[in-house]
Short mmCIF file of C-alpha atoms (C1' of nucleotides) in Angstrom, two decimals:
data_model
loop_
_atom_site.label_atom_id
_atom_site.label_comp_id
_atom_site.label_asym_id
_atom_site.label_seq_id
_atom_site.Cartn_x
_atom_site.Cartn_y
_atom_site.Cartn_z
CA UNK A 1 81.25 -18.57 323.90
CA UNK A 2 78.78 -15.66 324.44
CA UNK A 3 78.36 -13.10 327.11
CA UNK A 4 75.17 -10.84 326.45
CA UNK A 5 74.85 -11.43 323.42
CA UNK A 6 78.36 -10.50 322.04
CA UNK A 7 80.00 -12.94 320.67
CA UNK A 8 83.02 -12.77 323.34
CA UNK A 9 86.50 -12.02 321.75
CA UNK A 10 88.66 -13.33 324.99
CA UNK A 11 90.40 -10.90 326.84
CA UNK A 12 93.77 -11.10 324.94
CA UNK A 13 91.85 -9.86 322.23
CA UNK A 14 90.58 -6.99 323.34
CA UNK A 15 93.33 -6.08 325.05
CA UNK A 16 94.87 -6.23 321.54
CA UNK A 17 92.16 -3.85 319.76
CA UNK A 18 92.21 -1.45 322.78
CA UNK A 19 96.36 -1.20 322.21
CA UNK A 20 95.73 -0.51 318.57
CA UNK A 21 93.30 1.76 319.10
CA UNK A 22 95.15 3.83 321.25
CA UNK A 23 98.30 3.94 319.19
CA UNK A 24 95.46 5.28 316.01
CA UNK A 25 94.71 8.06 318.50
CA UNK A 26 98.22 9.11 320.06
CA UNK A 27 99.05 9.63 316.10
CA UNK A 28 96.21 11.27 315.13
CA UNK A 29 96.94 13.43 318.14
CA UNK A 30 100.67 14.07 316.99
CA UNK A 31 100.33 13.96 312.99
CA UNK A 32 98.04 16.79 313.76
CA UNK A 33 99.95 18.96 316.33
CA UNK A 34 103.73 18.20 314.31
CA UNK A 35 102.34 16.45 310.93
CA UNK A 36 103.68 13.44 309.51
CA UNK A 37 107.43 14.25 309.32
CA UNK A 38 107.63 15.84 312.61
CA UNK A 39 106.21 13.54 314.48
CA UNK A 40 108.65 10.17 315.84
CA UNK A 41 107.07 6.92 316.01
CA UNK A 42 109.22 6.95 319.86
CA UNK A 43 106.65 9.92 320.45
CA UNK A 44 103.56 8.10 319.55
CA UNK A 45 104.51 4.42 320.95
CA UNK A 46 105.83 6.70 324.43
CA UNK A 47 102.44 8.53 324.51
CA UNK A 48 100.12 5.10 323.70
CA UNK A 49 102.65 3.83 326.64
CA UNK A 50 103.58 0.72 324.71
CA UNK A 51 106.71 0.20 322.96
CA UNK A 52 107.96 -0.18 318.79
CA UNK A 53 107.17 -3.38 319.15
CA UNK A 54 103.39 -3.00 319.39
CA UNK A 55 103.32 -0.85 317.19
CA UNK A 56 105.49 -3.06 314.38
CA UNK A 57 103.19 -5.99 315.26
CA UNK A 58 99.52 -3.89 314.45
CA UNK A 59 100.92 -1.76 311.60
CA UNK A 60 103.36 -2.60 309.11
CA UNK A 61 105.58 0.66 309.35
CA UNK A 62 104.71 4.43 309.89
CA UNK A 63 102.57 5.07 306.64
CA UNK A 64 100.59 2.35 307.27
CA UNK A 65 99.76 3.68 310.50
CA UNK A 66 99.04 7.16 309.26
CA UNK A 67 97.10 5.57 306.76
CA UNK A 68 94.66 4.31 309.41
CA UNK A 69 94.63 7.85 310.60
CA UNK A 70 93.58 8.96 307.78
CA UNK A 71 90.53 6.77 306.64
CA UNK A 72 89.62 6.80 310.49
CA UNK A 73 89.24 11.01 310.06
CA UNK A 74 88.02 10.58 306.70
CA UNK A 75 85.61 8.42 307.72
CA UNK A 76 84.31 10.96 310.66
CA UNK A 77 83.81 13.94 307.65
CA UNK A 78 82.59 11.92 305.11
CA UNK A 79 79.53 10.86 307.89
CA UNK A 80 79.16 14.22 309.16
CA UNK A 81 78.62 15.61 305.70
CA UNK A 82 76.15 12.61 304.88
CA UNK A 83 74.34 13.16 307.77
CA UNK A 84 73.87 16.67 306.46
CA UNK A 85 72.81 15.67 302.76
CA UNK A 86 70.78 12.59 303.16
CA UNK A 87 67.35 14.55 304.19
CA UNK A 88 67.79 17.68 301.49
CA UNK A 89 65.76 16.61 298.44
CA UNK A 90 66.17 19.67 296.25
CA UNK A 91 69.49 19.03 294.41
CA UNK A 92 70.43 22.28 294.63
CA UNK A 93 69.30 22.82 298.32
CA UNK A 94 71.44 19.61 298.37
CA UNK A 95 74.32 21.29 296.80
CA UNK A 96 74.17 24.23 299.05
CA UNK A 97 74.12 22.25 302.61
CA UNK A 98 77.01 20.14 301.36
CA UNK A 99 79.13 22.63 300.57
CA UNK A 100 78.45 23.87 304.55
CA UNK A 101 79.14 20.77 305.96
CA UNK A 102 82.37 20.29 304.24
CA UNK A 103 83.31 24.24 305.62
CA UNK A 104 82.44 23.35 308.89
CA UNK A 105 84.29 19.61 308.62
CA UNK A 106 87.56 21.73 306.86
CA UNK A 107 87.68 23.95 310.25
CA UNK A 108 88.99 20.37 312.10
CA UNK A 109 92.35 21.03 312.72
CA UNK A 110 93.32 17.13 312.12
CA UNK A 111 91.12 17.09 308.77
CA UNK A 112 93.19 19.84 307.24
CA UNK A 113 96.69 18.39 308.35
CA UNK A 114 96.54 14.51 308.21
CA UNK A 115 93.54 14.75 304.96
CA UNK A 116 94.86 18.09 302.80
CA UNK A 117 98.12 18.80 304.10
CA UNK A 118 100.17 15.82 304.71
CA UNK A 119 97.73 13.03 303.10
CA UNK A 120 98.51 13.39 299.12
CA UNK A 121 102.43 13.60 299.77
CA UNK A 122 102.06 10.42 302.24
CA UNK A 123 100.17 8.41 300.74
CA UNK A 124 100.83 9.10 297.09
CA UNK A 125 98.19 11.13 294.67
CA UNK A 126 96.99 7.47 293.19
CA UNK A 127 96.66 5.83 296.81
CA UNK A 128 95.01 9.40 298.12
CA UNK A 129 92.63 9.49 295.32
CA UNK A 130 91.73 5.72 295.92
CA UNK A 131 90.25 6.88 299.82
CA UNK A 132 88.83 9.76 298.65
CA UNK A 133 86.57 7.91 296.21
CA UNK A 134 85.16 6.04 299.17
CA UNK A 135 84.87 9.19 301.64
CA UNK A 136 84.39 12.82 301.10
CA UNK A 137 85.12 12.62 297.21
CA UNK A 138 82.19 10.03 297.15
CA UNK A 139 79.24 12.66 299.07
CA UNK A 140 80.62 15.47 296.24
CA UNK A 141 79.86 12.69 293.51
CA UNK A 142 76.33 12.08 294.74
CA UNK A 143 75.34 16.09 295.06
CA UNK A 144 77.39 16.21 291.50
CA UNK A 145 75.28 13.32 290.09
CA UNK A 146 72.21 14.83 291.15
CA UNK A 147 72.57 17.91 290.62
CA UNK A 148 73.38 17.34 286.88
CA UNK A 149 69.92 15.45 286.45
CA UNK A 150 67.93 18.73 286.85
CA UNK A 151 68.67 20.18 283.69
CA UNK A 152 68.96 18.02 280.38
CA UNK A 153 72.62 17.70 280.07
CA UNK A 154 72.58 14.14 280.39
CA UNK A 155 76.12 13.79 280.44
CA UNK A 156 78.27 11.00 280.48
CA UNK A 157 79.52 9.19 284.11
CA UNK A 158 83.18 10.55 283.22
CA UNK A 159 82.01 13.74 282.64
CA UNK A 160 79.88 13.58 286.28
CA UNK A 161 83.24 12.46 287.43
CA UNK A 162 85.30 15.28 286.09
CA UNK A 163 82.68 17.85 288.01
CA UNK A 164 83.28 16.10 290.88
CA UNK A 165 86.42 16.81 290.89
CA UNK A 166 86.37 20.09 289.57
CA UNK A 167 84.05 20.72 293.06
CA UNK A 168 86.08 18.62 295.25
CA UNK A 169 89.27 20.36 294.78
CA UNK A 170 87.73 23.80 294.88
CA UNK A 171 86.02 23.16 298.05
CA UNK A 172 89.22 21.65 299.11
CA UNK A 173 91.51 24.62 298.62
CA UNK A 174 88.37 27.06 299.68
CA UNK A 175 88.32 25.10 303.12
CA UNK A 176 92.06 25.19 303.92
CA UNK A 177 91.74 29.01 302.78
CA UNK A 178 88.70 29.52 305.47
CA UNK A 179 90.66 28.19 308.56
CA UNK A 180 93.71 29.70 307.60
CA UNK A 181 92.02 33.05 307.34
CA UNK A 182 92.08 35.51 310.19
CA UNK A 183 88.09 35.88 310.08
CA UNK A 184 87.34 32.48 308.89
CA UNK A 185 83.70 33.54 309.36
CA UNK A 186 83.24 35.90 306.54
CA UNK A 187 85.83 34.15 304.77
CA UNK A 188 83.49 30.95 304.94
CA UNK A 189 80.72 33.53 304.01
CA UNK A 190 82.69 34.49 300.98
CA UNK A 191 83.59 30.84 300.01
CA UNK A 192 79.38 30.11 300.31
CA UNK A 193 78.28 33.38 298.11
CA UNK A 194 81.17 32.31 295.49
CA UNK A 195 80.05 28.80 294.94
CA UNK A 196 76.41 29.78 295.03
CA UNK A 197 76.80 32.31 292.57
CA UNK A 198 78.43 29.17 290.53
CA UNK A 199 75.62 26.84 291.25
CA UNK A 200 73.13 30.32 290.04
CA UNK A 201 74.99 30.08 286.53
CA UNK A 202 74.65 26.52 286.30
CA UNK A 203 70.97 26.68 287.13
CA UNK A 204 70.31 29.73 285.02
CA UNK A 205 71.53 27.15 282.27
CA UNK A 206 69.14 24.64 282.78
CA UNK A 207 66.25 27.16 283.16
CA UNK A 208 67.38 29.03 279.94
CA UNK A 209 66.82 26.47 277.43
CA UNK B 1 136.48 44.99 286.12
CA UNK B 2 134.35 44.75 282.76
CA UNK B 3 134.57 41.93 280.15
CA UNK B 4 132.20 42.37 277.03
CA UNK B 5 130.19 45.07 278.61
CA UNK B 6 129.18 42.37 281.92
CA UNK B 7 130.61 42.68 285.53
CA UNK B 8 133.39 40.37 285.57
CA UNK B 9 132.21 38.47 289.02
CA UNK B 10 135.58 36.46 288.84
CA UNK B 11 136.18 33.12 288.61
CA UNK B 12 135.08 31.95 291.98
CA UNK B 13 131.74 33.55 292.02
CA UNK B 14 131.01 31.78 288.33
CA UNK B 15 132.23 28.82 289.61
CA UNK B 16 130.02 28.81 293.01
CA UNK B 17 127.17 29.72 290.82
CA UNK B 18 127.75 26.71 288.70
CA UNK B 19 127.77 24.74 291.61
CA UNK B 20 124.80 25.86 293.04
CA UNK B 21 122.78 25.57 289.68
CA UNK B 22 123.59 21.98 289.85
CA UNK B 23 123.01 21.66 293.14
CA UNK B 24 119.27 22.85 292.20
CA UNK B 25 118.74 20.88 288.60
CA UNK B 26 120.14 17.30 290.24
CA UNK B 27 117.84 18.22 293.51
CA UNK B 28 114.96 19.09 291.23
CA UNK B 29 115.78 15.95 288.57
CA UNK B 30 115.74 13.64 292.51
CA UNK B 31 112.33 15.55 293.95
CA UNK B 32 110.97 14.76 290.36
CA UNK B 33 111.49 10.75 290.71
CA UNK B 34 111.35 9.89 294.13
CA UNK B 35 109.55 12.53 295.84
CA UNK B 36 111.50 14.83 298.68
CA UNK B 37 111.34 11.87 301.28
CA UNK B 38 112.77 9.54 299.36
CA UNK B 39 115.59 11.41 298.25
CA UNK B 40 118.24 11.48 300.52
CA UNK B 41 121.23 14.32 300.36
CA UNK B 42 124.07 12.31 299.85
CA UNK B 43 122.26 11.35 296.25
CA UNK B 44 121.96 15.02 295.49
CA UNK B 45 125.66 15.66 296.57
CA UNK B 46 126.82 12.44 294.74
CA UNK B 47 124.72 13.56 291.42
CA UNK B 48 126.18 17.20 291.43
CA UNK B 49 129.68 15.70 292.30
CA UNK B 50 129.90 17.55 295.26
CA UNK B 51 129.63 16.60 298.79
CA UNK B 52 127.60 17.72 301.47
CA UNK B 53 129.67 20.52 302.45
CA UNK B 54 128.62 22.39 298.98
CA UNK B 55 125.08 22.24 299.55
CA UNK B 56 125.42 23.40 303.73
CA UNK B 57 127.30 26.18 302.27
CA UNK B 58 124.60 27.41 299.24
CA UNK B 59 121.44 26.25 301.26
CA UNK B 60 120.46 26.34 304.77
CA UNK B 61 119.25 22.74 304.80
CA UNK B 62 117.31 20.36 302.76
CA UNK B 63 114.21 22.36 302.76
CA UNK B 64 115.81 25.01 301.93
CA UNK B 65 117.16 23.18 299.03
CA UNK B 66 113.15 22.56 298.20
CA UNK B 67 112.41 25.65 298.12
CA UNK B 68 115.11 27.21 295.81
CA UNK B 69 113.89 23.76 293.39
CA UNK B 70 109.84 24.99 293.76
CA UNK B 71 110.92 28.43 292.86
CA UNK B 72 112.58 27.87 290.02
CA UNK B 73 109.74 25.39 288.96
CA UNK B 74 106.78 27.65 289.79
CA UNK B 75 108.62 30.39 288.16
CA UNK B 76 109.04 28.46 285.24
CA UNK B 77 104.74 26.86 284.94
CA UNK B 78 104.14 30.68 285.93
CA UNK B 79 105.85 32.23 282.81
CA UNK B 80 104.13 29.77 280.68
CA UNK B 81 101.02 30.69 281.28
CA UNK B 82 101.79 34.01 281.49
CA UNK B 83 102.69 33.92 277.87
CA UNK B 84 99.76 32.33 276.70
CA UNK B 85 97.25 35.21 278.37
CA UNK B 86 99.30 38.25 277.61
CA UNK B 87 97.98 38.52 274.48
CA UNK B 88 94.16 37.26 274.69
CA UNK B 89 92.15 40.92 275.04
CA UNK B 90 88.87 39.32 275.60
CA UNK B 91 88.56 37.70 279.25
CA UNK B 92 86.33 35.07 278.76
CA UNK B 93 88.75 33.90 275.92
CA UNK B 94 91.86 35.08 277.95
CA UNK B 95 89.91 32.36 281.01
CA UNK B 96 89.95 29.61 278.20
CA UNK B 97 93.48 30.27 277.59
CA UNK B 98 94.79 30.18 280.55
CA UNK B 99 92.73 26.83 281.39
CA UNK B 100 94.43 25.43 278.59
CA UNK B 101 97.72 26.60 279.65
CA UNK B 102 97.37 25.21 283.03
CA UNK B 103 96.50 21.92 281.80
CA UNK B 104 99.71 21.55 280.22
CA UNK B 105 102.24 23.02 282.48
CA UNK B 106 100.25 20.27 285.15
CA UNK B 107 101.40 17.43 282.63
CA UNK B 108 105.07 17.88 283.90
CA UNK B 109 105.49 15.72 286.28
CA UNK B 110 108.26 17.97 287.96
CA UNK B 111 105.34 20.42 288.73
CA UNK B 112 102.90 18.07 289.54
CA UNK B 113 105.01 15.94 292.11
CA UNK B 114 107.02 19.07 293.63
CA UNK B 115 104.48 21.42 293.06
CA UNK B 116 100.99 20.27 294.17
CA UNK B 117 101.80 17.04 295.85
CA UNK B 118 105.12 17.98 298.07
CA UNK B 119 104.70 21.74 298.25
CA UNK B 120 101.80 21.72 300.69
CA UNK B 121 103.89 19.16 303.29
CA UNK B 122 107.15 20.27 302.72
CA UNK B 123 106.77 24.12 302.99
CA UNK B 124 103.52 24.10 305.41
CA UNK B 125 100.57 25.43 304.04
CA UNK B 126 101.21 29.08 304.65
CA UNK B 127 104.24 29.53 303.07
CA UNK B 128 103.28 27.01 300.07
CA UNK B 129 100.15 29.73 299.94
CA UNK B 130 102.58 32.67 300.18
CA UNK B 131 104.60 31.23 297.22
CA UNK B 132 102.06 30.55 294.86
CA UNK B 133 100.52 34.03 295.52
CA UNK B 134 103.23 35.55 293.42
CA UNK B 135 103.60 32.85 290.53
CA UNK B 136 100.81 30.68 289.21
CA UNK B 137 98.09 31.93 291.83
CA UNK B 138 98.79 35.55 290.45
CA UNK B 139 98.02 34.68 287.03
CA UNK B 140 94.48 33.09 287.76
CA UNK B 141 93.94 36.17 290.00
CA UNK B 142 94.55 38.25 286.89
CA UNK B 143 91.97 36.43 284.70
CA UNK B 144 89.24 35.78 287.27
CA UNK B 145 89.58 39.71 288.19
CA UNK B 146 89.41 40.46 284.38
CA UNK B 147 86.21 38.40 284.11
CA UNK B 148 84.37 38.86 286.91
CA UNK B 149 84.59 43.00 285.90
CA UNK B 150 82.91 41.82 282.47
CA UNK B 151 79.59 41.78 284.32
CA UNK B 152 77.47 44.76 286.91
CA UNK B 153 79.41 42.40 289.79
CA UNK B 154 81.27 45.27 291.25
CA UNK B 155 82.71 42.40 294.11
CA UNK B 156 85.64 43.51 296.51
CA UNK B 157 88.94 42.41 296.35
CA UNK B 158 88.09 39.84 298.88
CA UNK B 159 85.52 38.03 296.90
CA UNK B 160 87.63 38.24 293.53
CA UNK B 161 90.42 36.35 295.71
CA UNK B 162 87.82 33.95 297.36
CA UNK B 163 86.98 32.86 293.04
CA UNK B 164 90.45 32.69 292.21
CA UNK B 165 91.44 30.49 295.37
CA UNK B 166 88.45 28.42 294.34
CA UNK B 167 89.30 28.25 290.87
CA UNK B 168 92.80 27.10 291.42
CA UNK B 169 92.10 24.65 293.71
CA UNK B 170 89.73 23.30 290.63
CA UNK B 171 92.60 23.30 288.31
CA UNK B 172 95.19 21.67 290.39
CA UNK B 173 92.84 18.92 291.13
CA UNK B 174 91.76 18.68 287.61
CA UNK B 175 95.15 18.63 286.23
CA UNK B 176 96.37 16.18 288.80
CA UNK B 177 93.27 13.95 287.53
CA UNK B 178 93.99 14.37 284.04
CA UNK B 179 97.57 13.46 284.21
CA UNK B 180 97.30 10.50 285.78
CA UNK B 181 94.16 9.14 283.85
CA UNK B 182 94.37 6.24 281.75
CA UNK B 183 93.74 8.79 278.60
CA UNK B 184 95.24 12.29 279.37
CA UNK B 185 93.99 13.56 276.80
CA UNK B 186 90.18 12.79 276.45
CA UNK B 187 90.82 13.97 280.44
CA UNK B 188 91.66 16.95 279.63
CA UNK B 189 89.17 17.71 277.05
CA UNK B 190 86.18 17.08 280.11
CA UNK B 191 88.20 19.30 282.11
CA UNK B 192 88.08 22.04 279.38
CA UNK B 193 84.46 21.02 278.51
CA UNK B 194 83.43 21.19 282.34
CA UNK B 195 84.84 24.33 283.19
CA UNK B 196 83.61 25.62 280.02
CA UNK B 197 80.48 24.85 281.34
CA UNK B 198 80.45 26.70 284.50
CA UNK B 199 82.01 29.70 282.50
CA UNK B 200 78.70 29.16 280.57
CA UNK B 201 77.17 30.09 283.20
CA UNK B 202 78.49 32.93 284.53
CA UNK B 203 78.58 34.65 281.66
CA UNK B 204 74.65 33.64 281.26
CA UNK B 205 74.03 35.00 284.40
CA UNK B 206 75.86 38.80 283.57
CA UNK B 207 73.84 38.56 280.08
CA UNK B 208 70.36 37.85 281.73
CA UNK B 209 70.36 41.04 283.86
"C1'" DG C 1 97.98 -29.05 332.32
"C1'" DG C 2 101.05 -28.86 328.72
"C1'" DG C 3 102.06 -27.32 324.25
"C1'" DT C 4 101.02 -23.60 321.06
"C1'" DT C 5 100.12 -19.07 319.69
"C1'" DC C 6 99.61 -14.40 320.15
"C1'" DA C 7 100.77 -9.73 321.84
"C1'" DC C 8 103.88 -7.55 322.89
"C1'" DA C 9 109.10 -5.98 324.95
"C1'" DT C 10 114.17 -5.53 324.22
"C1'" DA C 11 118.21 -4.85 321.81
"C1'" DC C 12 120.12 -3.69 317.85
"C1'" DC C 13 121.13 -1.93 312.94
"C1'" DA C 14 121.26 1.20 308.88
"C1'" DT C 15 120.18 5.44 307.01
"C1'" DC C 16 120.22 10.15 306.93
"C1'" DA C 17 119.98 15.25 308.11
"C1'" DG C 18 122.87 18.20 310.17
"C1'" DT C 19 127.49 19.97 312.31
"C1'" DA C 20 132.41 20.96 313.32
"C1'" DC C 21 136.42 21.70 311.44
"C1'" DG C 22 140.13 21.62 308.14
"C1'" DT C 23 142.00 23.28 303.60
"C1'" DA C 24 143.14 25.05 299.12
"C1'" DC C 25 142.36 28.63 296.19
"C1'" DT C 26 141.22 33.45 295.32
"C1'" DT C 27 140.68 38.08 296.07
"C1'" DA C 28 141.80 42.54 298.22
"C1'" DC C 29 145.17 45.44 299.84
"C1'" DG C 30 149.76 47.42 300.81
"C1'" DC D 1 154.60 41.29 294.26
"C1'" DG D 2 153.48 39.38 298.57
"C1'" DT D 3 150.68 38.53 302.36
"C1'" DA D 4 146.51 38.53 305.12
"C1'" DA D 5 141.72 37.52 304.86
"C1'" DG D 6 137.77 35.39 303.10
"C1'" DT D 7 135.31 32.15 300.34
"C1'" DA D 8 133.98 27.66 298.59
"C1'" DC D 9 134.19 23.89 299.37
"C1'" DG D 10 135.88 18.62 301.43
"C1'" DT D 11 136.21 15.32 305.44
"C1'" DA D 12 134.88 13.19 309.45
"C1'" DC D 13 131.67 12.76 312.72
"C1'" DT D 14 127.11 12.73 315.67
"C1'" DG D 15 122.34 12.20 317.04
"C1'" DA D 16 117.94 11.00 315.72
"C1'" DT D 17 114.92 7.86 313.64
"C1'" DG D 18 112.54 4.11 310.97
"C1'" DG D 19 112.86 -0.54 310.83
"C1'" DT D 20 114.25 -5.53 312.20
"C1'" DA D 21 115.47 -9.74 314.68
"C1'" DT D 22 114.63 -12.13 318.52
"C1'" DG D 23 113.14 -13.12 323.21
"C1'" DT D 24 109.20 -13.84 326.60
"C1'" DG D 25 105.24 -14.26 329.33
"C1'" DA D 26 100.47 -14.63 329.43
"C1'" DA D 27 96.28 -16.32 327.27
"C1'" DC D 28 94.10 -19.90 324.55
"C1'" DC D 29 93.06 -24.70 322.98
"C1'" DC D 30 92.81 -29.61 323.51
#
DNA sequence: GGGTTCACATACCATCAGTACGTACTTACG
DNA sequence: CGTAAGTACGTACTGATGGTATGTGAACCC
């Protein structure tokens, strides 16, 4: 059963993925204007134009929906800061065009709400942690890794780990700081000069010794 | 109206206070364990042996209710660290200290779970921000502004609040990490080794100029 | 082309935050 | 001392909301 090409899915089917991905986009739409709590699964299913019942048969309950929401949005960053990283070989000039990607990805109004916001009291810190390892979390470990491999540290994966996280969470609260402040361009500035100055120290340790 | 050199408040006033300090310590006990959403008002009225018309009359509603709990909480993590810096004089050591400090107040799991992972979607981000900036958030201001004036810096206001934002958003994230890793303790060490690290380096970078 | 399955719709339930109102005790005042 | 007023609750209720049980019609398979 084949119709250029494409295996063809019958029309039931699609009609089924275009439902569900309409009620993923009505929430992502509402989690980020009201955030989680605020927002009524009546609002979403009346704005997809379907009813609970769709809804209850694609997801199994509210979280799990938002849950979608957020590893479809986490997805999105965590490609738009790859796409950023992937051609820098310098470490360091790899370091540097991360952390701008990620300021630019933290001024997305739905990243901020549904991903820092609303996402570790949601989800849970364990089940949060678990998609950030395979998102955003996972492009910091990579600059992290590499990073550390200039100098001769040579320090254990848990340690690379513990960086990582050190970075991810600064970035994290630096972002939400940026698009919360009233000139979020000089604030984003601010946020770039601190970290580099950071990065400076680390690399004046490597070249020191 | 004076009994043993105190304001007699009368009996009623002590015994609303009473009420309303158990109100708080069930509430915060309830937040602890099962996280604001899952803890429902009629099992913080049952648990203080009140009912529901106690708690409309001390707090404006349930958030409220949160945010008298993350007060007293933040007040609390802030005085501990507070204690531990007063006395350092130098402020690379008085930086250690307080890293140390933070890592244990973040191994209560009343701070961690109404503090860093309910505070953000409970209060909204701005007034979560506007709370920390006079408890724990102060006292990392204080020791990044005390070490950052170690060096020929000389960086505004701005910029000292732009490290400390990006410093505590390094330490919540750490702590979080450490208290939920299989070995909290070998956690914490990388955490303390880590930041050391990037201390390191700052303080190369002041010494090399 | 007839039975089966899937993708929903409908009707309903239980929980829970919030409100309206009543009440007993206490305080202030004469 | 007595009474009016206010405070600190208790009781009873409502509306909203997440979730469930069940029905149904169209698409799929043989």
């Amino acid at each position: 059963m084949r119709v250029k090409g494409q295996i063809r899915r019958g029309r039931r089917a699609e009609y089924s993925a275009t439902t569900k991905r309409a009620l993923v986009e009505v929430a992502r739409e509402l989690f980020t204007e009201q955030g989680y709590a605020g927002t009524s699964l009546d609002a979403i299913v009346a704005g997809a134009d379907v009813t609970k019942g769709a809804l209850y048969h694609h997801f199994a309950g509210k979280q799990a929906l938002f849950e979608a929401v957020f590893e479809k949005v986490e997805q999105h960053a965590s490609r738009a800061i790859h796409d950023r990283i992937k051609n820098e070989k310098d470490p360091w000039e790899k370091a540097r065009a991360g952390l701008r990607a990620f300021l630019e990805v933290v001024r997305d109004p739905t990243y901020r709400r549904v991903v820092i916001q609303d996402g570790p009291a949601v989800l849970g810190y364990e089940r949060f942690r678990e998609q950030e390892e395979r998102s955003t979390y996972a492009n910091v470990l990579v600059i992290v890794t590499s990073v550390l491999s200039t100098g001769e540290w040579d320090l254990e994966p848990a340690m690379q780990r513990t960086f990582a996280t050190i970075f991810f969470g600064a970035m994290s609260a630096a972002g939400e700081s940026v698009s919360l402040a009233e000139d979020p361009e000089a604030a984003g500035d601010r946020v770039e000069a601190a970290i580099g100055i950071i990065l400076d120290g680390l690399q004046a340790l490597t070249s020191a010794r």
